[in-house]
PDB file of C-alpha atoms and ligand atoms in Angstrom:
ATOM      1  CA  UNK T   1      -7.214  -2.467  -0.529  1.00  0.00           C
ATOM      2  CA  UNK T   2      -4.915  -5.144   0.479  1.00  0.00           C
ATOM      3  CA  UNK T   3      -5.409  -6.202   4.294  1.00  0.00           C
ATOM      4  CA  UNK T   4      -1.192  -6.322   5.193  1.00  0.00           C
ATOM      5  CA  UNK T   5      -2.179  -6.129   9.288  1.00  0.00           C
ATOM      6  CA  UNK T   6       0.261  -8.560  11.007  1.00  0.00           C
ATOM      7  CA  UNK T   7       2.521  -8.809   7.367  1.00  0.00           C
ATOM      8  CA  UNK T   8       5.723  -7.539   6.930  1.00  0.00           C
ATOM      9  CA  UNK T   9       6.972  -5.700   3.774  1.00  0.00           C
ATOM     10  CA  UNK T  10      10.681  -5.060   2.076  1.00  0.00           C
ATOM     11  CA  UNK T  11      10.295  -2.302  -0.330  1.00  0.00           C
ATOM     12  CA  UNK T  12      13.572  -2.155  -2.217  1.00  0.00           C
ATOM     13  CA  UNK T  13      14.642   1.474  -3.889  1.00  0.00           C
ATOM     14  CA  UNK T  14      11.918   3.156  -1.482  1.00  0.00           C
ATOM     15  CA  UNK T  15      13.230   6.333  -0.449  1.00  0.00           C
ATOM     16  CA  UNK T  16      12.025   8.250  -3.235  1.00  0.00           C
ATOM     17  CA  UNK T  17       9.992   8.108  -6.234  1.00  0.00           C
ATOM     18  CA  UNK T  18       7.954   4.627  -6.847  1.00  0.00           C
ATOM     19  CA  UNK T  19       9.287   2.777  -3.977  1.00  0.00           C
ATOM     20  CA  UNK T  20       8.386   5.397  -1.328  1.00  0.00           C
ATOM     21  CA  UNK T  21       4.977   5.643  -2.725  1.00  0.00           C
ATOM     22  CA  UNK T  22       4.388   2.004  -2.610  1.00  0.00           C
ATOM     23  CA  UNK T  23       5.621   1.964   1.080  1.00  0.00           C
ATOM     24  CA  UNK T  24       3.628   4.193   2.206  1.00  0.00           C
ATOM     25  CA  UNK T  25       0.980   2.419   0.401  1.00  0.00           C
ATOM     26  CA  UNK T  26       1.689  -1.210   1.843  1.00  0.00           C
ATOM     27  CA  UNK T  27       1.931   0.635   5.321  1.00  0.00           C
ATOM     28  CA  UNK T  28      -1.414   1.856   4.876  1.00  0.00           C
ATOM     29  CA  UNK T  29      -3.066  -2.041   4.092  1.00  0.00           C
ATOM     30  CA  UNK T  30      -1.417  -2.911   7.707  1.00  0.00           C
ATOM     31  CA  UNK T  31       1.964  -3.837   6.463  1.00  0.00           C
ATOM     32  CA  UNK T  32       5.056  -2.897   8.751  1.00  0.00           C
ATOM     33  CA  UNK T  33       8.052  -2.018   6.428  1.00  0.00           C
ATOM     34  CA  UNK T  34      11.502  -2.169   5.931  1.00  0.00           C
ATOM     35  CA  UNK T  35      12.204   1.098   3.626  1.00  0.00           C
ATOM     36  CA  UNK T  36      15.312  -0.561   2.222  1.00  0.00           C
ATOM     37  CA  UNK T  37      17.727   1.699   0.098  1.00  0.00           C
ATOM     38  CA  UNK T  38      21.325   2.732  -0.697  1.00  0.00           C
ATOM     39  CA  UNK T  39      21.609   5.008   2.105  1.00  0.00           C
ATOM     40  CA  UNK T  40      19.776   4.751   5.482  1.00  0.00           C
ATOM     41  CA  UNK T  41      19.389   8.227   5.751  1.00  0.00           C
ATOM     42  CA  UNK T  42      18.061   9.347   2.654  1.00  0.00           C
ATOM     43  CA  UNK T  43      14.743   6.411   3.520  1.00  0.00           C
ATOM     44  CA  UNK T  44      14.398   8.226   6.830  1.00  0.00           C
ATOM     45  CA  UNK T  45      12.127  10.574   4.932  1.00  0.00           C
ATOM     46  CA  UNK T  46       9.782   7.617   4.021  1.00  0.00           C
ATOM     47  CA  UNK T  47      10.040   6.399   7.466  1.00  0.00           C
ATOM     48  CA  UNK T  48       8.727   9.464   8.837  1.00  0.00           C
ATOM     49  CA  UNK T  49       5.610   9.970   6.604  1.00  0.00           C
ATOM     50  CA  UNK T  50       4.669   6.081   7.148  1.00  0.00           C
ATOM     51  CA  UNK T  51       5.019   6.691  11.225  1.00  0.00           C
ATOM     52  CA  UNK T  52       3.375   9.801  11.033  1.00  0.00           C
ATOM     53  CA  UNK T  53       0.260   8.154   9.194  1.00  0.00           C
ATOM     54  CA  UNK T  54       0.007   6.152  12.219  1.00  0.00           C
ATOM     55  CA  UNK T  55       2.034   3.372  10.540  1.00  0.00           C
ATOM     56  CA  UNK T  56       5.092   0.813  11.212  1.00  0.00           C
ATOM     57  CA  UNK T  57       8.728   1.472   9.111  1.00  0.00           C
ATOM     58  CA  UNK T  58      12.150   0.706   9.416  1.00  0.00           C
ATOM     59  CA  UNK T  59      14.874   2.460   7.105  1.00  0.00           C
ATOM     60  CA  UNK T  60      17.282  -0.034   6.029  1.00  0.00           C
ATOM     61  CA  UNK T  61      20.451   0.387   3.860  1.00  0.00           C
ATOM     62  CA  UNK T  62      21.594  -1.963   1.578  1.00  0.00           C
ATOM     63  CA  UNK T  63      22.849  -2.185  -2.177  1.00  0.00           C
ATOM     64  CA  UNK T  64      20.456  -4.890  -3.461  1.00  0.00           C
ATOM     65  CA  UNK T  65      23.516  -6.169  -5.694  1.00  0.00           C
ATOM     66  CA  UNK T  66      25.440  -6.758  -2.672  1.00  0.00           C
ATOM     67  CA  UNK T  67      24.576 -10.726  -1.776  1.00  0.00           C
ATOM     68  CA  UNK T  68      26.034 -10.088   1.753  1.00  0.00           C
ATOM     69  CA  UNK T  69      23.986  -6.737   2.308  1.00  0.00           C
ATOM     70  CA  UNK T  70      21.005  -8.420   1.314  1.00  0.00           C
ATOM     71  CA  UNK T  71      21.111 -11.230   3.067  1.00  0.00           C
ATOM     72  CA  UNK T  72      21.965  -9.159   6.331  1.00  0.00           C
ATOM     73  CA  UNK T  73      19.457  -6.526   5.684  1.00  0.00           C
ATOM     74  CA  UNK T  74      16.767  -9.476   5.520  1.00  0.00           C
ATOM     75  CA  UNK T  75      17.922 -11.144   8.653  1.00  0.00           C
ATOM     76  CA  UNK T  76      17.732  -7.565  10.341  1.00  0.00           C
ATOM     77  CA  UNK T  77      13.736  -7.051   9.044  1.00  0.00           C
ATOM     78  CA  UNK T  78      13.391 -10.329  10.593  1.00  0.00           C
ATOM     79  CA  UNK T  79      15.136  -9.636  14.265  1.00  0.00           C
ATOM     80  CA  UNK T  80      13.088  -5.934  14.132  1.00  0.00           C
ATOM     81  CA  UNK T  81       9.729  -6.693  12.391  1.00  0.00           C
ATOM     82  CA  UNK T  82       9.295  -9.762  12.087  1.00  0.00           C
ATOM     83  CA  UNK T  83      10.402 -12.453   8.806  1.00  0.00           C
ATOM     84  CA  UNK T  84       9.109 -10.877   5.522  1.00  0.00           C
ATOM     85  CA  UNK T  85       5.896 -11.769   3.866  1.00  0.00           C
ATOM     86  CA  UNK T  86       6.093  -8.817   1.072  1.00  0.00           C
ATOM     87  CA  UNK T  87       8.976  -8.152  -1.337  1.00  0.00           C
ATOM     88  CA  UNK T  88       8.993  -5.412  -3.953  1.00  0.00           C
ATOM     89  CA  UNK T  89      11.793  -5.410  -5.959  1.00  0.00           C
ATOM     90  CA  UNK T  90      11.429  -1.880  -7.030  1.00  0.00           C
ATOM     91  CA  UNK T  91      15.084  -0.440  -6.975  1.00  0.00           C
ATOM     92  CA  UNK T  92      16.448   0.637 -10.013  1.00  0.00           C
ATOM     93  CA  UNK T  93      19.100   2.925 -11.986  1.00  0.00           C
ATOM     94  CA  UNK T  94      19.258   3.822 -15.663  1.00  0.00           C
ATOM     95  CA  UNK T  95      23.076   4.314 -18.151  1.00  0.00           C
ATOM     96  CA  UNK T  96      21.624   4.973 -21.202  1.00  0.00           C
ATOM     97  CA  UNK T  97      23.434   5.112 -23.851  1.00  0.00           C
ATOM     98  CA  UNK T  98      23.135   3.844 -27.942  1.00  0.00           C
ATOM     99  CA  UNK T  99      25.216   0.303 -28.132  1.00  0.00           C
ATOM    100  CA  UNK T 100      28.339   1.447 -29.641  1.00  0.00           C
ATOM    101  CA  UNK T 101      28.754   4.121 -26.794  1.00  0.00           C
ATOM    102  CA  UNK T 102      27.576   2.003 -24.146  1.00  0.00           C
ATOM    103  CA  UNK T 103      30.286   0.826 -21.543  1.00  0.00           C
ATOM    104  CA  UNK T 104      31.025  -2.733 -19.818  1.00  0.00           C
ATOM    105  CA  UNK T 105      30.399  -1.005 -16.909  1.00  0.00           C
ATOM    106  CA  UNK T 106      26.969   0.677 -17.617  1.00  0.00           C
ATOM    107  CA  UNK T 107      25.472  -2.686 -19.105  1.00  0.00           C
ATOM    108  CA  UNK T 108      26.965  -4.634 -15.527  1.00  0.00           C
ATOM    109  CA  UNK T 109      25.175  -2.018 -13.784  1.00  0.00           C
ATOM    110  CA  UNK T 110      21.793  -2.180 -14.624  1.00  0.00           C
ATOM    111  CA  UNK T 111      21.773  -5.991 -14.716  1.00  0.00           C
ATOM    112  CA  UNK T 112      23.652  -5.807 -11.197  1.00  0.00           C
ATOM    113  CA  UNK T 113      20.892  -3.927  -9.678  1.00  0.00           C
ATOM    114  CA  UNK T 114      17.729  -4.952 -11.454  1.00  0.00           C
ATOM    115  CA  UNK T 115      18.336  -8.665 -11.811  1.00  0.00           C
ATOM    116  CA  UNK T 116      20.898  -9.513  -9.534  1.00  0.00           C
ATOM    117  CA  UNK T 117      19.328  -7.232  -7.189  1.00  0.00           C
ATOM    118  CA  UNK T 118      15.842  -9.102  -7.964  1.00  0.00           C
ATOM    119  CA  UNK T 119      17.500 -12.468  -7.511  1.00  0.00           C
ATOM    120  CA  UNK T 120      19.365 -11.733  -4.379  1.00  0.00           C
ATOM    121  CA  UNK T 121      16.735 -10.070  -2.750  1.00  0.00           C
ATOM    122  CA  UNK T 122      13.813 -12.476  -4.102  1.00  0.00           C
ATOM    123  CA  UNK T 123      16.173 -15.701  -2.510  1.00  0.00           C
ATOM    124  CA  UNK T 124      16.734 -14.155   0.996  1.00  0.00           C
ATOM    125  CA  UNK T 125      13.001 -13.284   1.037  1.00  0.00           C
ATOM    126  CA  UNK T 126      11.489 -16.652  -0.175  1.00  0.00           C
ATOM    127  CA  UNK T 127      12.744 -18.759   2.943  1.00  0.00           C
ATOM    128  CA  UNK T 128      10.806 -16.575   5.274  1.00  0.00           C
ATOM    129  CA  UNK T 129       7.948 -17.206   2.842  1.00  0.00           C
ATOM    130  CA  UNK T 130       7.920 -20.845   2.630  1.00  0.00           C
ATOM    131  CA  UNK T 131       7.923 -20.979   5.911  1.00  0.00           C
ATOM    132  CA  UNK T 132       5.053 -18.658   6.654  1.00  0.00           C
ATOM    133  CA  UNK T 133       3.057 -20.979   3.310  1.00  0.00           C
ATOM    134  CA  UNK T 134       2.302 -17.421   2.181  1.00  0.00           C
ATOM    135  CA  UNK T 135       3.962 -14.566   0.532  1.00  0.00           C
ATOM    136  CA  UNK T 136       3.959 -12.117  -2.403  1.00  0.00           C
ATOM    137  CA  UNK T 137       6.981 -10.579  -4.302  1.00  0.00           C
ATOM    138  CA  UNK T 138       5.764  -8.371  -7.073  1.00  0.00           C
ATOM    139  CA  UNK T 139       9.310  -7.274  -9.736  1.00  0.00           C
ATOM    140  CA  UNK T 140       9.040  -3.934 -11.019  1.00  0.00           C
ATOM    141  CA  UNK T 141       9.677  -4.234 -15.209  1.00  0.00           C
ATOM    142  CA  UNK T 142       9.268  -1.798 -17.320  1.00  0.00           C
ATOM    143  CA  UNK T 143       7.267  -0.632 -21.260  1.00  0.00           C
ATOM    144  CA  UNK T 144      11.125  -0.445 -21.958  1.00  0.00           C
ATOM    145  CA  UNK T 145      11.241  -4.407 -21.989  1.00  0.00           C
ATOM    146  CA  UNK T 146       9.464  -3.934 -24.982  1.00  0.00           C
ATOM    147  CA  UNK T 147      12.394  -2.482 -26.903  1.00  0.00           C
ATOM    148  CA  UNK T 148      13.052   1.224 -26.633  1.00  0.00           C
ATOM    149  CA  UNK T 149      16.093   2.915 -27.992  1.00  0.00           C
ATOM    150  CA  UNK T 150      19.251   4.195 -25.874  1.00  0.00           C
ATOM    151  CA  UNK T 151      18.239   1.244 -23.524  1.00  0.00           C
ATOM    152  CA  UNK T 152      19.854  -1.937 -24.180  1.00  0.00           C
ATOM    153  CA  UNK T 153      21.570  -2.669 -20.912  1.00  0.00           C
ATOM    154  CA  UNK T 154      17.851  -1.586 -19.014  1.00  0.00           C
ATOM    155  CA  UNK T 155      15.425  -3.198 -21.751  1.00  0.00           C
ATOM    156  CA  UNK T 156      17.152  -6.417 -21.568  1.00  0.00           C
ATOM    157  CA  UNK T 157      16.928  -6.269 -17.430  1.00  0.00           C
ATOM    158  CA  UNK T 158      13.232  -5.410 -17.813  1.00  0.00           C
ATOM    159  CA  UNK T 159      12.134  -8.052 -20.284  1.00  0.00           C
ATOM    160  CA  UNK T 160      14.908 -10.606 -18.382  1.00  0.00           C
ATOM    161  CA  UNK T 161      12.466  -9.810 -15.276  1.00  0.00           C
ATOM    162  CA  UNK T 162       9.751 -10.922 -16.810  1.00  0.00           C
ATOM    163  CA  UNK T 163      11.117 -14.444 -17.345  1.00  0.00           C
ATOM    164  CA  UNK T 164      12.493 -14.127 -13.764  1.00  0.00           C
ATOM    165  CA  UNK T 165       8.810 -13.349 -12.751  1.00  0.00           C
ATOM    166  CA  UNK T 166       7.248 -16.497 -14.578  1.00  0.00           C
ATOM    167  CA  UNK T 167       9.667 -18.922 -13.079  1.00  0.00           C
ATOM    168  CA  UNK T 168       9.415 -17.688  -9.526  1.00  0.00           C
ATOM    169  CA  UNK T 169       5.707 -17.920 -10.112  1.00  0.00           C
ATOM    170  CA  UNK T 170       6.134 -21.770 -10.651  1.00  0.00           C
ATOM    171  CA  UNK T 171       8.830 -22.248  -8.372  1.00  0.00           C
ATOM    172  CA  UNK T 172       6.837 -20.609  -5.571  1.00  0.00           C
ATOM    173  CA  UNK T 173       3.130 -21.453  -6.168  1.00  0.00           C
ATOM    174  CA  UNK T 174       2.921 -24.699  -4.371  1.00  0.00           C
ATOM    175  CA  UNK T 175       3.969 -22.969  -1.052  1.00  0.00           C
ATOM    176  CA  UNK T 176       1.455 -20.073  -1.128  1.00  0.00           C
ATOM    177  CA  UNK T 177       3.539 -17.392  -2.814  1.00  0.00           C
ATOM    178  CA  UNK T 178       2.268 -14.869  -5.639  1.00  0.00           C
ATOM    179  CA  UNK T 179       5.171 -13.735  -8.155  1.00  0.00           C
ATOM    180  CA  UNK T 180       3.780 -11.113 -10.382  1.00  0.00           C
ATOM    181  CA  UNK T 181       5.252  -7.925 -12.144  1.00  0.00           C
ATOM    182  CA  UNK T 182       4.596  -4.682 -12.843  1.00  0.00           C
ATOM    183  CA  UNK T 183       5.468  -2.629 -15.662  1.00  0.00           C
ATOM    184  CA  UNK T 184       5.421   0.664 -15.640  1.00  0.00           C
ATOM    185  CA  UNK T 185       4.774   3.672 -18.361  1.00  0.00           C
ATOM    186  CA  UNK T 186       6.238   7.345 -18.071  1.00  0.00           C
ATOM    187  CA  UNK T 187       5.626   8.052 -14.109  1.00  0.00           C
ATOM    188  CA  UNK T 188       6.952  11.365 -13.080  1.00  0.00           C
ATOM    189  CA  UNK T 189       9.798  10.478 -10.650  1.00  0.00           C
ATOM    190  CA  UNK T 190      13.492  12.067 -10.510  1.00  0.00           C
ATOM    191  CA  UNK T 191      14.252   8.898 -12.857  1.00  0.00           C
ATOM    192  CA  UNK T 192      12.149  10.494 -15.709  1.00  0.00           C
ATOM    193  CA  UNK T 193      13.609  14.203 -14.567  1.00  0.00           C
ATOM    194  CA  UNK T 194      16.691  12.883 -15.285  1.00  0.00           C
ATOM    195  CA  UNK T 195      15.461  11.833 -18.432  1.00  0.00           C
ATOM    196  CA  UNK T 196      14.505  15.095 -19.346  1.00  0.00           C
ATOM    197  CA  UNK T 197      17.804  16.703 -18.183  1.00  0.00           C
ATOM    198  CA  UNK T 198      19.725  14.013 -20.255  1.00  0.00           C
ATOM    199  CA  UNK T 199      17.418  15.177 -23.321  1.00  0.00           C
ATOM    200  CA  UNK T 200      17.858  18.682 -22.912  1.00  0.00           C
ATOM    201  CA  UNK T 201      14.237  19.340 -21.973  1.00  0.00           C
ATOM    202  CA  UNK T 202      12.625  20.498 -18.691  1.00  0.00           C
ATOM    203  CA  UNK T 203      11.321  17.724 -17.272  1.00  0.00           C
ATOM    204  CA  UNK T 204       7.432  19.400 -17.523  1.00  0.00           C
ATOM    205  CA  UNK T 205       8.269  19.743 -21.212  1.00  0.00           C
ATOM    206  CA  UNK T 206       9.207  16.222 -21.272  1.00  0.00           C
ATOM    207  CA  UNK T 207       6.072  14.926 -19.467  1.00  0.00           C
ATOM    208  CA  UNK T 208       3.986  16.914 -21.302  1.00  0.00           C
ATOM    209  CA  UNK T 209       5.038  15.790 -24.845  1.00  0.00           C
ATOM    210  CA  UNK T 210       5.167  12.309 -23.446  1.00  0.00           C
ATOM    211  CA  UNK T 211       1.189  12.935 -21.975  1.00  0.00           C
ATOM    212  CA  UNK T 212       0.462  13.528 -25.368  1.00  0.00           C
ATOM    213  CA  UNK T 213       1.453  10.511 -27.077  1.00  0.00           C
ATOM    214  CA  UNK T 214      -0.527   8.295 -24.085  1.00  0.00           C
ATOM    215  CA  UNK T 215      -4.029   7.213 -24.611  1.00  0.00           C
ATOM    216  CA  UNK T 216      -4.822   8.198 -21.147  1.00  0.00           C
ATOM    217  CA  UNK T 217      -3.533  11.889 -21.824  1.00  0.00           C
ATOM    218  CA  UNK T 218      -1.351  12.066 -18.739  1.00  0.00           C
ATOM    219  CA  UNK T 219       1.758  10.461 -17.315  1.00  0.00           C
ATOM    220  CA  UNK T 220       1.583   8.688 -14.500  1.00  0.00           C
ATOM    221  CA  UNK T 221       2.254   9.302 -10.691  1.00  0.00           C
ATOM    222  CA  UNK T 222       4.101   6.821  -8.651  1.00  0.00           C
ATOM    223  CA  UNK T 223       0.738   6.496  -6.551  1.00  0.00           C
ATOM    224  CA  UNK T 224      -0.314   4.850  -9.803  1.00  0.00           C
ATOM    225  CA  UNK T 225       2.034   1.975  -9.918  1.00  0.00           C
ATOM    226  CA  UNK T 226       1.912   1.520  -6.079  1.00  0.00           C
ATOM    227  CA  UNK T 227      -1.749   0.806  -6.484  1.00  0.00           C
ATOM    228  CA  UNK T 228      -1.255  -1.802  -8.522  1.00  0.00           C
ATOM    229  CA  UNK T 229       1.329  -3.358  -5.973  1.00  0.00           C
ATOM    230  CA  UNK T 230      -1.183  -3.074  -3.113  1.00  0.00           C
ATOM    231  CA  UNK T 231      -4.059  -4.856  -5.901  1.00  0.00           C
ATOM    232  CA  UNK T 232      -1.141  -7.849  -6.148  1.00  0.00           C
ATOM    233  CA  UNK T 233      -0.719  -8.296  -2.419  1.00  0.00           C
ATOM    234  CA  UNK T 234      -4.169  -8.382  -1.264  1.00  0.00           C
ATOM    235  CA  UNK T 235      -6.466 -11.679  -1.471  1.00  0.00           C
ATOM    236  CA  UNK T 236      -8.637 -10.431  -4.723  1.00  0.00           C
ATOM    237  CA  UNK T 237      -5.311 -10.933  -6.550  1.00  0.00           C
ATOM    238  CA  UNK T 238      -4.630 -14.281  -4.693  1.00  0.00           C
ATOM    239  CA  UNK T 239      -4.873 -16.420  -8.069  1.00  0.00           C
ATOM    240  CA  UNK T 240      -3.181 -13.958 -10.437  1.00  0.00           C
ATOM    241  CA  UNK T 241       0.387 -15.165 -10.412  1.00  0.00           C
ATOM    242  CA  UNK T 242       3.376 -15.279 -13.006  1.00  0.00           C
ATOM    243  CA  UNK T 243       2.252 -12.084 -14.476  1.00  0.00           C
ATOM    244  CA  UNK T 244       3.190  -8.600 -15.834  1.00  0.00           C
ATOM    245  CA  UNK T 245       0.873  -6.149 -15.582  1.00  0.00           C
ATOM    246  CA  UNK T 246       1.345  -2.840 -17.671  1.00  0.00           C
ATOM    247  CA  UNK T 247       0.647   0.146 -15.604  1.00  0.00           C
ATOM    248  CA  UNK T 248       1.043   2.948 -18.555  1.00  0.00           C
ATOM    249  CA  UNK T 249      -1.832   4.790 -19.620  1.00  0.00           C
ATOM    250  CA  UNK T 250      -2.329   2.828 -22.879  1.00  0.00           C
ATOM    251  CA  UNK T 251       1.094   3.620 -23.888  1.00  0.00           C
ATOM    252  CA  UNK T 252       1.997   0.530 -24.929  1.00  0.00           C
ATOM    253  CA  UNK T 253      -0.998  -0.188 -27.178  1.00  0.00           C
TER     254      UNK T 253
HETATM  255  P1  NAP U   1      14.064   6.689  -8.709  1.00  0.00           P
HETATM  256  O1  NAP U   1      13.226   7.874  -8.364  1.00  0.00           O
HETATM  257  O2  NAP U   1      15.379   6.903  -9.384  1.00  0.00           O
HETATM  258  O3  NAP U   1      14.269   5.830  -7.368  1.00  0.00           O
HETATM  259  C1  NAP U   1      15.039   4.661  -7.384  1.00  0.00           C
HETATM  260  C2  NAP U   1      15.522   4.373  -5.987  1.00  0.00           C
HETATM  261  O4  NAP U   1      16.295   3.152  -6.044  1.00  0.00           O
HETATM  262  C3  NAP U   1      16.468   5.472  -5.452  1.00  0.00           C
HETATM  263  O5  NAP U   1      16.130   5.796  -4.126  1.00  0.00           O
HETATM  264  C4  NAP U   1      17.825   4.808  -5.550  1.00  0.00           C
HETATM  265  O6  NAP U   1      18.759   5.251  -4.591  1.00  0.00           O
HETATM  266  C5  NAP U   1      17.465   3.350  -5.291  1.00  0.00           C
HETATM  267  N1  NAP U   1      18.548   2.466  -5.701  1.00  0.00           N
HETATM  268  C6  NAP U   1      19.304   2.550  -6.825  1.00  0.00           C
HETATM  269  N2  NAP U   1      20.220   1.574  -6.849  1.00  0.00           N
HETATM  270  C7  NAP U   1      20.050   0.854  -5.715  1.00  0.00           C
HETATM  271  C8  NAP U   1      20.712  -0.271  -5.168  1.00  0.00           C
HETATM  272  N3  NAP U   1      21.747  -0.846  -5.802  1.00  0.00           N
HETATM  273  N4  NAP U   1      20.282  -0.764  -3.986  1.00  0.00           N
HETATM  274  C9  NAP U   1      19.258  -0.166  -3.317  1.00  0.00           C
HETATM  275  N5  NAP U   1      18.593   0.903  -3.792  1.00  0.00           N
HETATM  276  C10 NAP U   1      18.981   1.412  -4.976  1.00  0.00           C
HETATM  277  O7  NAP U   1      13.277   5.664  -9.646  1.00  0.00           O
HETATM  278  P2  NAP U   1      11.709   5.418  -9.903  1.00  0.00           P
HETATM  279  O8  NAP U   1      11.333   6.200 -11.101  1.00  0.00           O
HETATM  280  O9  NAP U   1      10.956   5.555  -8.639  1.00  0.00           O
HETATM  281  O10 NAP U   1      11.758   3.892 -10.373  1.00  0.00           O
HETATM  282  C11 NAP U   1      11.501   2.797  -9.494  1.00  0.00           C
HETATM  283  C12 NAP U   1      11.488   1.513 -10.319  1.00  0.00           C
HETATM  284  O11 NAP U   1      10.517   1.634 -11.359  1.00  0.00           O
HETATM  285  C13 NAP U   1      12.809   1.209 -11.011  1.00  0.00           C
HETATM  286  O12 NAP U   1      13.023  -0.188 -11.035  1.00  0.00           O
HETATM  287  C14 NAP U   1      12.580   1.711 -12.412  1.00  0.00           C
HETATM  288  O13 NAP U   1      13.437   1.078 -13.342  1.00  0.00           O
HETATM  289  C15 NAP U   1      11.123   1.359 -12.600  1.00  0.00           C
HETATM  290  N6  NAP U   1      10.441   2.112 -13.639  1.00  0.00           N
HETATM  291  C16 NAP U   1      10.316   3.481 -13.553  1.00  0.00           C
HETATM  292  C17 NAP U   1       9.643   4.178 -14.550  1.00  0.00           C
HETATM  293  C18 NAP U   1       9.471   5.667 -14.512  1.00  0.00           C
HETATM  294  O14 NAP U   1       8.925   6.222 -15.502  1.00  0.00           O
HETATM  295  N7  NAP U   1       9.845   6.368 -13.454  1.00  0.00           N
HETATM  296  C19 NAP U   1       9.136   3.476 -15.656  1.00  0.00           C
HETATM  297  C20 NAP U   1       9.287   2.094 -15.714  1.00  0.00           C
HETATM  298  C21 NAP U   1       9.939   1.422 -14.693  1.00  0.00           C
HETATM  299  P3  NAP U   1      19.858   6.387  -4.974  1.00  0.00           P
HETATM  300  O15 NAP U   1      19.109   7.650  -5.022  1.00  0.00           O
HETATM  301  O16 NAP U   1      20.839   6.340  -3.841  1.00  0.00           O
HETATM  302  O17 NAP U   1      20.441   5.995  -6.294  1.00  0.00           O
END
């Protein structure tokens, strides 16, 4: 377990799914967070179970592709919590589509909230960091940067994240800041519900017949990936940096 007491987190995309896991997670280690996502309201939820556990949240709202609501939302975590240690840049969408039906807009989408998002968020965050001499952001890829069909706009975000991750790692290092990535498998969120729904299968068809296929037998639970986020931000991980670790049951192998 990470030891976050005193540390302040930004969990991007955490009012459902992932993100809300891994707040709840960091909140646990000692982390006060900032529950950022689209709408206030719908984090409050988050919020709520992190208080309740006895722990310290904020619900903030901000579209990470939104330079100017990013770089307020940070300076807001900083007035209210304190200037951020721990950045997950977890929020995400999916427009799948094959290429020749994909839009403009759909491919400017994903790459506005996955990498822009990443790189807006990661650049308000690492000034609090440098000054602090310590800090972790940990970039939330995907098995789909490995190539996976219908996804061309959201493979090329994942796999561009990776890069992202390995230059922040350089960048970064020499003032005490960790820059790693996860990368997800099939976790059982609304994202892979919509999936299903997009497929034309229930989405306990979908993550059955997907269970099958991974070495591990199951799909994974957000709890899963948020794990692995908490593993990243605590000292045992403190000379793992610049890396993507796979979080997917084998699936991938
Ligand atoms: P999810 O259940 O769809 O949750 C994503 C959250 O991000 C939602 O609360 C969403 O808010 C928020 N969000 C979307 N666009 C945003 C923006 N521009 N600014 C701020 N927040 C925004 O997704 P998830 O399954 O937990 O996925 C979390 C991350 O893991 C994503 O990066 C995803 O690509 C990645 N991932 C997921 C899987 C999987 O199997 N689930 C696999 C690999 C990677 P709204 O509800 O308002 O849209």
């Amino acid at each position: 377990m990470a030891d976050l007491k005193g540390r302040v987190a930004v969990v991007t995309g955490a009012a459902r799914g992932i993100g809300a896991a891994t707040a709840q997670r960091l909140a646990a280690d000692g982390a006060a967070v900032a529950v950022l996502d689209l709408d206030p309201a719908a984090a409050e939820p988050t919020v709520s179970a992190i208080t309740q556990a006895g722990g310290k949240a904020i619900a903030v709202g901000a579209d990470v592709s939104d330079e100017d609501a990013v770089n307020s939302a940070l300076e807001r975590v900083a007035d209210e919590l304190g200037p951020v240690g721990v950045l997950i840049n977890n929020a995400g969408v999916t427009r799948d589509n094959l290429l020749f039906k994909m839009s403009t807009q759909d491919w400017d989408t994903v790459m506005g909230v996955h990498l822009r998002g990443a790189f807006l968020c990661s650049r308000a965050a690492q000034k609090y960091m440098v000054e602090q001499k310590w800090g972790k952001i940990v970039n939330t890829s995907s098995v789909s940067a490995l190539g996976n069909r219908g996804q061309a706009n959201y493979s090329a975000a994942k796999a561009g994240l990776q890069g992202f991750t390995r230059t922040l790692a350089i960048e970064l290092g020499p003032f005490g800041i960790n820059v790693n990535a996860v990368a997800p498998g099939f976790i059982a969120t609304e994202m892979t519900d919509a999936t299903a729904k997009r497929l034309g299968l229930e989405p306990e068809k979908l993550r059955e017949e997907t269970a099958k296929v991974t070495p591990l037998r199951r799909v994974g639970a957000p709890q899963d990936i948020a794990n692995v986020v908490s593993f990243l931000c605590s000292e045992d991980a403190s000379f793992v940096t610049g890396q993507t670790i796979y979080v997917d049951g084998g699936r991938k192998l």
